Amino acid sequence: MPGPFPGMDPYLERRDLWPDVHQSLITYSRDALQPQIRPRYHARIGERLYVIPPHRSIYPDVTVTQHLPVEAPGEGHTMAALTADAPVVIAVAPEEVREPFIEILDLARGGRVVTVIEVLSPANKTPGEGHEAYRRKQEETLASDTHLVEIDLLRQGIPTVAIPPHYLTPYQPWHSVICVSRAGRRERFEVYGRTIRQRLPRIAIPLHPPDPDAVLDLQAVLERCYEHGAYSDLIDYRRDPEVALPADDAAWVDDLLRQHGLRP
């Protein structure tokens, strides 16, 4: 079943749903690019690992609780015989986060990484280790001769793609931003902006010059994610999305969902 939105579905931003969407976007983007770039290039999925302290967790794990018996004072105690109430002990562990990304390797140059494609997560856009880890990788890529493609489909969080946010102000409101930074031309950014009312773009994915760009049809990738992930089984469109919309967009969403028979 196809999704009801012409572009990004704001209901996919739900915290418990996004990790699956994120993984699917990476996998199906790799699949879409592979036949275009072979045999000289090869797209593979890499992984970034970091640990988030419990108090900063974006996707908290189930806590383990235990009731501890409290021993009564033994004989010989001279202090007043007071017994503390039994507490509930909650074990809170740091959260290990693994974030996938795509690397395009140039097999003609010994498997050198020519392009990195990132799909941003809520942790990347929230102050803390996830944001800092992403920024470190971003700065490392921008300082190299590797192209960087950043796909941000999330309305929540702080601006994180490479282009400074004040350069995007004249073009707002955009709900999704895709930013392409080509090696050797860091002073220029190729930006694709969309609202939830618009189809997601076909993105030019740079390779090693003079080879022509590959093209990633982001809307087709998202539709494949939605269909294969069966997200319609998990979303209640009668409710408002987890990340609130401005009033005019909320009214547009309400009308759209009624047209699709997803709201009474």
PDB file of C-alpha atoms in Angstrom:
ATOM      1  CA  MET A   1       0.000   0.000   0.000  1.00  0.00           C
ATOM      2  CA  PRO A   2       1.517   3.368  -1.005  1.00  0.00           C
ATOM      3  CA  GLY A   3       1.726   6.171   1.524  1.00  0.00           C
ATOM      4  CA  PRO A   4      -0.783   9.037   1.393  1.00  0.00           C
ATOM      5  CA  PHE A   5       1.777  11.854   1.137  1.00  0.00           C
ATOM      6  CA  PRO A   6       3.271  13.147  -2.132  1.00  0.00           C
ATOM      7  CA  GLY A   7       6.657  13.507  -0.418  1.00  0.00           C
ATOM      8  CA  MET A   8       8.008  12.883   3.062  1.00  0.00           C
ATOM      9  CA  ASP A   9       5.434  11.399   5.444  1.00  0.00           C
ATOM     10  CA  PRO A  10       5.682  13.317   8.761  1.00  0.00           C
ATOM     11  CA  TYR A  11       4.380  10.260  10.624  1.00  0.00           C
ATOM     12  CA  LEU A  12       7.609   8.427   9.790  1.00  0.00           C
ATOM     13  CA  GLU A  13       9.463  10.753  12.182  1.00  0.00           C
ATOM     14  CA  ARG A  14       8.013   8.846  15.132  1.00  0.00           C
ATOM     15  CA  ARG A  15      10.788   7.912  17.548  1.00  0.00           C
ATOM     16  CA  ASP A  16      10.045   4.190  17.615  1.00  0.00           C
ATOM     17  CA  LEU A  17       9.602   4.033  13.832  1.00  0.00           C
ATOM     18  CA  TRP A  18      12.489   6.138  12.562  1.00  0.00           C
ATOM     19  CA  PRO A  19      15.347   3.648  13.197  1.00  0.00           C
ATOM     20  CA  ASP A  20      13.685   1.175  10.815  1.00  0.00           C
ATOM     21  CA  VAL A  21      12.982   3.932   8.272  1.00  0.00           C
ATOM     22  CA  HIS A  22      16.595   5.111   8.553  1.00  0.00           C
ATOM     23  CA  GLN A  23      18.030   1.655   7.930  1.00  0.00           C
ATOM     24  CA  SER A  24      15.677   1.097   4.991  1.00  0.00           C
ATOM     25  CA  LEU A  25      16.568   4.446   3.398  1.00  0.00           C
ATOM     26  CA  ILE A  26      20.250   3.538   3.510  1.00  0.00           C
ATOM     27  CA  THR A  27      19.731   0.017   2.163  1.00  0.00           C
ATOM     28  CA  TYR A  28      17.408   0.959  -0.699  1.00  0.00           C
ATOM     29  CA  SER A  29      19.509   4.003  -1.645  1.00  0.00           C
ATOM     30  CA  ARG A  30      22.516   1.700  -1.950  1.00  0.00           C
ATOM     31  CA  ASP A  31      20.444  -0.697  -4.055  1.00  0.00           C
ATOM     32  CA  ALA A  32      19.244   2.124  -6.335  1.00  0.00           C
ATOM     33  CA  LEU A  33      22.771   3.426  -6.940  1.00  0.00           C
ATOM     34  CA  GLN A  34      24.625   0.151  -7.405  1.00  0.00           C
ATOM     35  CA  PRO A  35      23.565  -0.681 -10.998  1.00  0.00           C
ATOM     36  CA  GLN A  36      24.214   2.920 -12.092  1.00  0.00           C
ATOM     37  CA  ILE A  37      27.801   3.110 -10.877  1.00  0.00           C
ATOM     38  CA  ARG A  38      29.206  -0.361 -11.537  1.00  0.00           C
ATOM     39  CA  PRO A  39      31.691  -1.642 -12.573  1.00  0.00           C
ATOM     40  CA  ARG A  40      34.102   1.188 -11.752  1.00  0.00           C
ATOM     41  CA  TYR A  41      32.410   2.100  -8.473  1.00  0.00           C
ATOM     42  CA  HIS A  42      30.888   0.126  -5.634  1.00  0.00           C
ATOM     43  CA  ALA A  43      28.382   1.367  -3.031  1.00  0.00           C
ATOM     44  CA  ARG A  44      28.674  -0.208   0.407  1.00  0.00           C
ATOM     45  CA  ILE A  45      27.071   0.395   3.797  1.00  0.00           C
ATOM     46  CA  GLY A  46      29.341   1.566   6.603  1.00  0.00           C
ATOM     47  CA  GLU A  47      28.494   2.054  10.259  1.00  0.00           C
ATOM     48  CA  ARG A  48      29.266   4.655  12.913  1.00  0.00           C
ATOM     49  CA  LEU A  49      29.190   3.577  16.563  1.00  0.00           C
ATOM     50  CA  TYR A  50      28.859   5.780  19.632  1.00  0.00           C
ATOM     51  CA  VAL A  51      27.452   5.582  23.140  1.00  0.00           C
ATOM     52  CA  ILE A  52      24.785   7.915  24.547  1.00  0.00           C
ATOM     53  CA  PRO A  53      24.627   8.404  28.334  1.00  0.00           C
ATOM     54  CA  PRO A  54      21.295   7.255  29.843  1.00  0.00           C
ATOM     55  CA  HIS A  55      20.081  10.778  30.641  1.00  0.00           C
ATOM     56  CA  ARG A  56      20.478  11.770  26.969  1.00  0.00           C
ATOM     57  CA  SER A  57      18.980   8.694  25.362  1.00  0.00           C
ATOM     58  CA  ILE A  58      16.889   9.299  22.238  1.00  0.00           C
ATOM     59  CA  TYR A  59      15.539   5.740  22.010  1.00  0.00           C
ATOM     60  CA  PRO A  60      15.489   4.453  25.606  1.00  0.00           C
ATOM     61  CA  ASP A  61      15.763   0.732  26.229  1.00  0.00           C
ATOM     62  CA  VAL A  62      13.430  -1.140  28.576  1.00  0.00           C
ATOM     63  CA  THR A  63      14.644  -0.699  32.124  1.00  0.00           C
ATOM     64  CA  VAL A  64      15.216  -3.633  34.424  1.00  0.00           C
ATOM     65  CA  THR A  65      13.796  -3.277  37.898  1.00  0.00           C
ATOM     66  CA  GLN A  66      14.378  -5.242  41.054  1.00  0.00           C
ATOM     67  CA  HIS A  67      12.871  -5.048  44.492  1.00  0.00           C
ATOM     68  CA  LEU A  68      15.614  -5.352  47.085  1.00  0.00           C
ATOM     69  CA  PRO A  69      14.789  -6.684  50.539  1.00  0.00           C
ATOM     70  CA  VAL A  70      16.041  -4.534  53.365  1.00  0.00           C
ATOM     71  CA  GLU A  71      17.583  -6.441  56.235  1.00  0.00           C
ATOM     72  CA  ALA A  72      16.478  -5.618  59.730  1.00  0.00           C
ATOM     73  CA  PRO A  73      19.262  -4.554  62.120  1.00  0.00           C
ATOM     74  CA  GLY A  74      20.976  -7.525  63.780  1.00  0.00           C
ATOM     75  CA  GLU A  75      21.274  -8.113  67.495  1.00  0.00           C
ATOM     76  CA  GLY A  76      23.734  -5.908  69.241  1.00  0.00           C
ATOM     77  CA  HIS A  77      22.775  -2.715  67.382  1.00  0.00           C
ATOM     78  CA  THR A  78      22.379   0.133  69.791  1.00  0.00           C
ATOM     79  CA  MET A  79      20.810   2.548  67.292  1.00  0.00           C
ATOM     80  CA  ALA A  80      17.049   2.897  67.082  1.00  0.00           C
ATOM     81  CA  ALA A  81      15.493  -0.110  65.352  1.00  0.00           C
ATOM     82  CA  LEU A  82      14.220   1.707  62.250  1.00  0.00           C
ATOM     83  CA  THR A  83      13.824  -0.205  59.006  1.00  0.00           C
ATOM     84  CA  ALA A  84      13.994   1.607  55.658  1.00  0.00           C
ATOM     85  CA  ASP A  85      11.282   0.949  53.128  1.00  0.00           C
ATOM     86  CA  ALA A  86      12.343  -1.342  50.277  1.00  0.00           C
ATOM     87  CA  PRO A  87      13.289   0.683  47.162  1.00  0.00           C
ATOM     88  CA  VAL A  88      12.857  -0.269  43.552  1.00  0.00           C
ATOM     89  CA  VAL A  89      16.328  -0.462  41.985  1.00  0.00           C
ATOM     90  CA  ILE A  90      16.386   0.551  38.317  1.00  0.00           C
ATOM     91  CA  ALA A  91      19.355  -0.429  36.180  1.00  0.00           C
ATOM     92  CA  VAL A  92      20.080   2.300  33.622  1.00  0.00           C
ATOM     93  CA  ALA A  93      22.667   1.401  31.002  1.00  0.00           C
ATOM     94  CA  PRO A  94      24.254   3.659  28.378  1.00  0.00           C
ATOM     95  CA  GLU A  95      22.717   3.269  24.927  1.00  0.00           C
ATOM     96  CA  GLU A  96      24.948   1.949  22.153  1.00  0.00           C
ATOM     97  CA  VAL A  97      23.925   3.513  18.846  1.00  0.00           C
ATOM     98  CA  ARG A  98      24.918   2.218  15.417  1.00  0.00           C
ATOM     99  CA  GLU A  99      24.226   4.533  12.497  1.00  0.00           C
ATOM    100  CA  PRO A 100      24.586   3.340   8.899  1.00  0.00           C
ATOM    101  CA  PHE A 101      25.806   5.456   5.999  1.00  0.00           C
ATOM    102  CA  ILE A 102      26.811   4.808   2.391  1.00  0.00           C
ATOM    103  CA  GLU A 103      30.318   4.956   0.966  1.00  0.00           C
ATOM    104  CA  ILE A 104      30.953   4.899  -2.773  1.00  0.00           C
ATOM    105  CA  LEU A 105      34.316   3.323  -3.536  1.00  0.00           C
ATOM    106  CA  ASP A 106      36.350   4.012  -6.666  1.00  0.00           C
ATOM    107  CA  LEU A 107      37.633   0.553  -7.593  1.00  0.00           C
ATOM    108  CA  ALA A 108      39.826   2.030 -10.332  1.00  0.00           C
ATOM    109  CA  ARG A 109      41.776   3.862  -7.620  1.00  0.00           C
ATOM    110  CA  GLY A 110      42.243   1.013  -5.195  1.00  0.00           C
ATOM    111  CA  GLY A 111      38.861   1.246  -3.459  1.00  0.00           C
ATOM    112  CA  ARG A 112      39.286   4.867  -2.440  1.00  0.00           C
ATOM    113  CA  VAL A 113      36.163   6.475  -0.914  1.00  0.00           C
ATOM    114  CA  VAL A 114      34.908   9.048  -3.413  1.00  0.00           C
ATOM    115  CA  THR A 115      31.484   9.889  -1.905  1.00  0.00           C
ATOM    116  CA  VAL A 116      29.799   9.580   1.495  1.00  0.00           C
ATOM    117  CA  ILE A 117      25.991   9.654   1.748  1.00  0.00           C
ATOM    118  CA  GLU A 118      24.451  10.342   5.155  1.00  0.00           C
ATOM    119  CA  VAL A 119      20.812  10.155   6.283  1.00  0.00           C
ATOM    120  CA  LEU A 120      20.444  12.232   9.439  1.00  0.00           C
ATOM    121  CA  SER A 121      18.820  10.790  12.563  1.00  0.00           C
ATOM    122  CA  PRO A 122      17.209  12.551  15.555  1.00  0.00           C
ATOM    123  CA  ALA A 123      20.382  11.869  17.574  1.00  0.00           C
ATOM    124  CA  ASN A 124      22.448  13.742  14.963  1.00  0.00           C
ATOM    125  CA  LYS A 125      20.215  16.803  15.436  1.00  0.00           C
ATOM    126  CA  THR A 126      20.016  16.732  19.250  1.00  0.00           C
ATOM    127  CA  PRO A 127      22.794  18.205  21.444  1.00  0.00           C
ATOM    128  CA  GLY A 128      24.895  15.367  22.826  1.00  0.00           C
ATOM    129  CA  GLU A 129      27.193  12.578  21.701  1.00  0.00           C
ATOM    130  CA  GLY A 130      25.178  11.703  18.587  1.00  0.00           C
ATOM    131  CA  HIS A 131      25.417  15.281  17.314  1.00  0.00           C
ATOM    132  CA  GLU A 132      29.089  15.574  18.225  1.00  0.00           C
ATOM    133  CA  ALA A 133      29.976  12.247  16.570  1.00  0.00           C
ATOM    134  CA  TYR A 134      28.166  13.310  13.407  1.00  0.00           C
ATOM    135  CA  ARG A 135      29.888  16.708  13.361  1.00  0.00           C
ATOM    136  CA  ARG A 136      33.302  15.067  13.734  1.00  0.00           C
ATOM    137  CA  LYS A 137      32.635  12.801  10.754  1.00  0.00           C
ATOM    138  CA  GLN A 138      31.222  15.735   8.773  1.00  0.00           C
ATOM    139  CA  GLU A 139      34.302  17.898   9.411  1.00  0.00           C
ATOM    140  CA  GLU A 140      36.605  15.003   8.561  1.00  0.00           C
ATOM    141  CA  THR A 141      34.833  14.462   5.237  1.00  0.00           C
ATOM    142  CA  LEU A 142      34.763  18.167   4.355  1.00  0.00           C
ATOM    143  CA  ALA A 143      38.513  18.378   4.999  1.00  0.00           C
ATOM    144  CA  SER A 144      39.155  15.517   2.564  1.00  0.00           C
ATOM    145  CA  ASP A 145      38.791  15.022  -1.186  1.00  0.00           C
ATOM    146  CA  THR A 146      35.563  13.049  -0.654  1.00  0.00           C
ATOM    147  CA  HIS A 147      32.159  14.330  -1.767  1.00  0.00           C
ATOM    148  CA  LEU A 148      29.509  14.604   0.976  1.00  0.00           C
ATOM    149  CA  VAL A 149      25.769  14.120   0.443  1.00  0.00           C
ATOM    150  CA  GLU A 150      23.532  14.782   3.479  1.00  0.00           C
ATOM    151  CA  ILE A 151      19.845  13.850   3.517  1.00  0.00           C
ATOM    152  CA  ASP A 152      17.804  15.446   6.304  1.00  0.00           C
ATOM    153  CA  LEU A 153      14.125  14.481   6.185  1.00  0.00           C
ATOM    154  CA  LEU A 154      13.433  15.418   9.819  1.00  0.00           C
ATOM    155  CA  ARG A 155      11.633  18.583  10.862  1.00  0.00           C
ATOM    156  CA  GLN A 156      12.749  18.267  14.478  1.00  0.00           C
ATOM    157  CA  GLY A 157      16.165  19.176  15.870  1.00  0.00           C
ATOM    158  CA  ILE A 158      18.892  21.719  15.226  1.00  0.00           C
ATOM    159  CA  PRO A 159      20.149  22.425  11.680  1.00  0.00           C
ATOM    160  CA  THR A 160      23.064  20.059  11.084  1.00  0.00           C
ATOM    161  CA  VAL A 161      23.815  19.757   7.357  1.00  0.00           C
ATOM    162  CA  ALA A 162      27.084  21.322   6.216  1.00  0.00           C
ATOM    163  CA  ILE A 163      25.716  24.585   4.814  1.00  0.00           C
ATOM    164  CA  PRO A 164      25.411  27.271   7.540  1.00  0.00           C
ATOM    165  CA  PRO A 165      21.689  27.593   8.390  1.00  0.00           C
ATOM    166  CA  HIS A 166      21.453  31.349   7.808  1.00  0.00           C
ATOM    167  CA  TYR A 167      22.045  30.753   4.094  1.00  0.00           C
ATOM    168  CA  LEU A 168      18.825  28.723   3.999  1.00  0.00           C
ATOM    169  CA  THR A 169      16.655  31.343   5.731  1.00  0.00           C
ATOM    170  CA  PRO A 170      15.460  33.044   2.500  1.00  0.00           C
ATOM    171  CA  TYR A 171      14.173  29.695   1.221  1.00  0.00           C
ATOM    172  CA  GLN A 172      12.192  28.638   4.280  1.00  0.00           C
ATOM    173  CA  PRO A 173       9.937  26.992   5.227  1.00  0.00           C
ATOM    174  CA  TRP A 174      11.470  23.721   4.068  1.00  0.00           C
ATOM    175  CA  HIS A 175      10.710  20.511   5.938  1.00  0.00           C
ATOM    176  CA  SER A 176      13.406  18.407   4.237  1.00  0.00           C
ATOM    177  CA  VAL A 177      16.875  19.541   3.171  1.00  0.00           C
ATOM    178  CA  ILE A 178      19.392  17.636   1.065  1.00  0.00           C
ATOM    179  CA  CYS A 179      22.863  19.172   0.905  1.00  0.00           C
ATOM    180  CA  VAL A 180      25.612  18.161  -1.535  1.00  0.00           C
ATOM    181  CA  SER A 181      29.193  19.350  -1.007  1.00  0.00           C
ATOM    182  CA  ARG A 182      31.588  18.466  -3.817  1.00  0.00           C
ATOM    183  CA  ALA A 183      35.281  17.957  -3.118  1.00  0.00           C
ATOM    184  CA  GLY A 184      37.322  20.854  -4.472  1.00  0.00           C
ATOM    185  CA  ARG A 185      34.289  23.173  -4.401  1.00  0.00           C
ATOM    186  CA  ARG A 186      33.573  23.468  -0.690  1.00  0.00           C
ATOM    187  CA  GLU A 187      32.495  27.097  -1.037  1.00  0.00           C
ATOM    188  CA  ARG A 188      29.443  25.980  -3.039  1.00  0.00           C
ATOM    189  CA  PHE A 189      26.576  23.815  -1.819  1.00  0.00           C
ATOM    190  CA  GLU A 190      23.929  22.145  -3.952  1.00  0.00           C
ATOM    191  CA  VAL A 191      20.753  22.233  -1.879  1.00  0.00           C
ATOM    192  CA  TYR A 192      17.409  20.532  -2.470  1.00  0.00           C
ATOM    193  CA  GLY A 193      14.610  21.762  -0.204  1.00  0.00           C
ATOM    194  CA  ARG A 194      11.110  20.352   0.034  1.00  0.00           C
ATOM    195  CA  THR A 195       7.971  20.618   2.159  1.00  0.00           C
ATOM    196  CA  ILE A 196       5.701  17.684   3.007  1.00  0.00           C
ATOM    197  CA  ARG A 197       3.446  18.862   0.160  1.00  0.00           C
ATOM    198  CA  GLN A 198       6.139  18.263  -2.467  1.00  0.00           C
ATOM    199  CA  ARG A 199       7.717  15.214  -4.056  1.00  0.00           C
ATOM    200  CA  LEU A 200      11.196  14.457  -2.758  1.00  0.00           C
ATOM    201  CA  PRO A 201      13.903  15.271  -5.313  1.00  0.00           C
ATOM    202  CA  ARG A 202      16.109  13.296  -7.640  1.00  0.00           C
ATOM    203  CA  ILE A 203      19.574  14.000  -6.269  1.00  0.00           C
ATOM    204  CA  ALA A 204      22.794  14.289  -8.264  1.00  0.00           C
ATOM    205  CA  ILE A 205      25.362  12.008  -6.589  1.00  0.00           C
ATOM    206  CA  PRO A 206      28.885  13.110  -7.552  1.00  0.00           C
ATOM    207  CA  LEU A 207      31.564  10.622  -8.564  1.00  0.00           C
ATOM    208  CA  HIS A 208      35.195  11.113  -9.603  1.00  0.00           C
ATOM    209  CA  PRO A 209      35.503  13.705 -12.393  1.00  0.00           C
ATOM    210  CA  PRO A 210      34.995  13.543 -15.317  1.00  0.00           C
ATOM    211  CA  ASP A 211      32.510  10.713 -14.713  1.00  0.00           C
ATOM    212  CA  PRO A 212      28.872  11.904 -14.808  1.00  0.00           C
ATOM    213  CA  ASP A 213      26.837  12.047 -11.617  1.00  0.00           C
ATOM    214  CA  ALA A 214      24.646   9.158 -10.572  1.00  0.00           C
ATOM    215  CA  VAL A 215      21.024  10.041  -9.767  1.00  0.00           C
ATOM    216  CA  LEU A 216      19.235   9.006  -6.585  1.00  0.00           C
ATOM    217  CA  ASP A 217      15.439   9.238  -6.827  1.00  0.00           C
ATOM    218  CA  LEU A 218      14.763   9.859  -3.161  1.00  0.00           C
ATOM    219  CA  GLN A 219      10.980   9.731  -3.509  1.00  0.00           C
ATOM    220  CA  ALA A 220      11.132   6.313  -5.166  1.00  0.00           C
ATOM    221  CA  VAL A 221      13.415   5.106  -2.370  1.00  0.00           C
ATOM    222  CA  LEU A 222      11.035   6.393   0.316  1.00  0.00           C
ATOM    223  CA  GLU A 223       8.053   4.750  -1.372  1.00  0.00           C
ATOM    224  CA  ARG A 224       9.913   1.442  -1.434  1.00  0.00           C
ATOM    225  CA  CYS A 225      10.695   1.848   2.271  1.00  0.00           C
ATOM    226  CA  TYR A 226       7.033   2.536   3.044  1.00  0.00           C
ATOM    227  CA  GLU A 227       5.772  -0.440   1.051  1.00  0.00           C
ATOM    228  CA  HIS A 228       8.345  -3.015   2.169  1.00  0.00           C
ATOM    229  CA  GLY A 229       8.270  -1.801   5.764  1.00  0.00           C
ATOM    230  CA  ALA A 230       4.449  -2.035   5.817  1.00  0.00           C
ATOM    231  CA  TYR A 231       4.415   1.192   7.816  1.00  0.00           C
ATOM    232  CA  SER A 232       0.700   1.667   7.164  1.00  0.00           C
ATOM    233  CA  ASP A 233       0.146  -1.182   9.657  1.00  0.00           C
ATOM    234  CA  LEU A 234       1.897   0.821  12.381  1.00  0.00           C
ATOM    235  CA  ILE A 235       0.612   4.351  11.795  1.00  0.00           C
ATOM    236  CA  ASP A 236      -2.689   5.704  13.090  1.00  0.00           C
ATOM    237  CA  TYR A 237      -3.391   8.629  10.786  1.00  0.00           C
ATOM    238  CA  ARG A 238      -6.362   9.658  12.901  1.00  0.00           C
ATOM    239  CA  ARG A 239      -3.876  11.077  15.387  1.00  0.00           C
ATOM    240  CA  ASP A 240      -1.601  14.063  14.865  1.00  0.00           C
ATOM    241  CA  PRO A 241       2.043  13.302  14.014  1.00  0.00           C
ATOM    242  CA  GLU A 242       4.477  13.093  16.912  1.00  0.00           C
ATOM    243  CA  VAL A 243       6.345  16.190  15.710  1.00  0.00           C
ATOM    244  CA  ALA A 244       3.745  18.960  15.597  1.00  0.00           C
ATOM    245  CA  LEU A 245       2.995  20.790  12.353  1.00  0.00           C
ATOM    246  CA  PRO A 246       2.247  24.501  11.872  1.00  0.00           C
ATOM    247  CA  ALA A 247      -1.474  25.236  11.720  1.00  0.00           C
ATOM    248  CA  ASP A 248      -1.630  25.657   7.932  1.00  0.00           C
ATOM    249  CA  ASP A 249       0.256  22.422   7.296  1.00  0.00           C
ATOM    250  CA  ALA A 250      -1.846  20.590   9.891  1.00  0.00           C
ATOM    251  CA  ALA A 251      -5.008  21.713   8.072  1.00  0.00           C
ATOM    252  CA  TRP A 252      -3.551  20.545   4.749  1.00  0.00           C
ATOM    253  CA  VAL A 253      -2.638  17.158   6.268  1.00  0.00           C
ATOM    254  CA  ASP A 254      -6.133  16.775   7.708  1.00  0.00           C
ATOM    255  CA  ASP A 255      -7.705  17.415   4.304  1.00  0.00           C
ATOM    256  CA  LEU A 256      -5.266  15.045   2.561  1.00  0.00           C
ATOM    257  CA  LEU A 257      -5.888  12.203   4.996  1.00  0.00           C
ATOM    258  CA  ARG A 258      -9.663  12.639   4.702  1.00  0.00           C
ATOM    259  CA  GLN A 259      -9.344  12.387   0.910  1.00  0.00           C
ATOM    260  CA  HIS A 260      -7.519   9.073   1.375  1.00  0.00           C
ATOM    261  CA  GLY A 261     -10.177   7.806   3.792  1.00  0.00           C
ATOM    262  CA  LEU A 262      -7.703   7.704   6.679  1.00  0.00           C
ATOM    263  CA  ARG A 263      -9.680  10.140   8.836  1.00  0.00           C
ATOM    264  CA  PRO A 264     -13.415  10.324   9.432  1.00  0.00           C
TER     265      PRO A 264
END
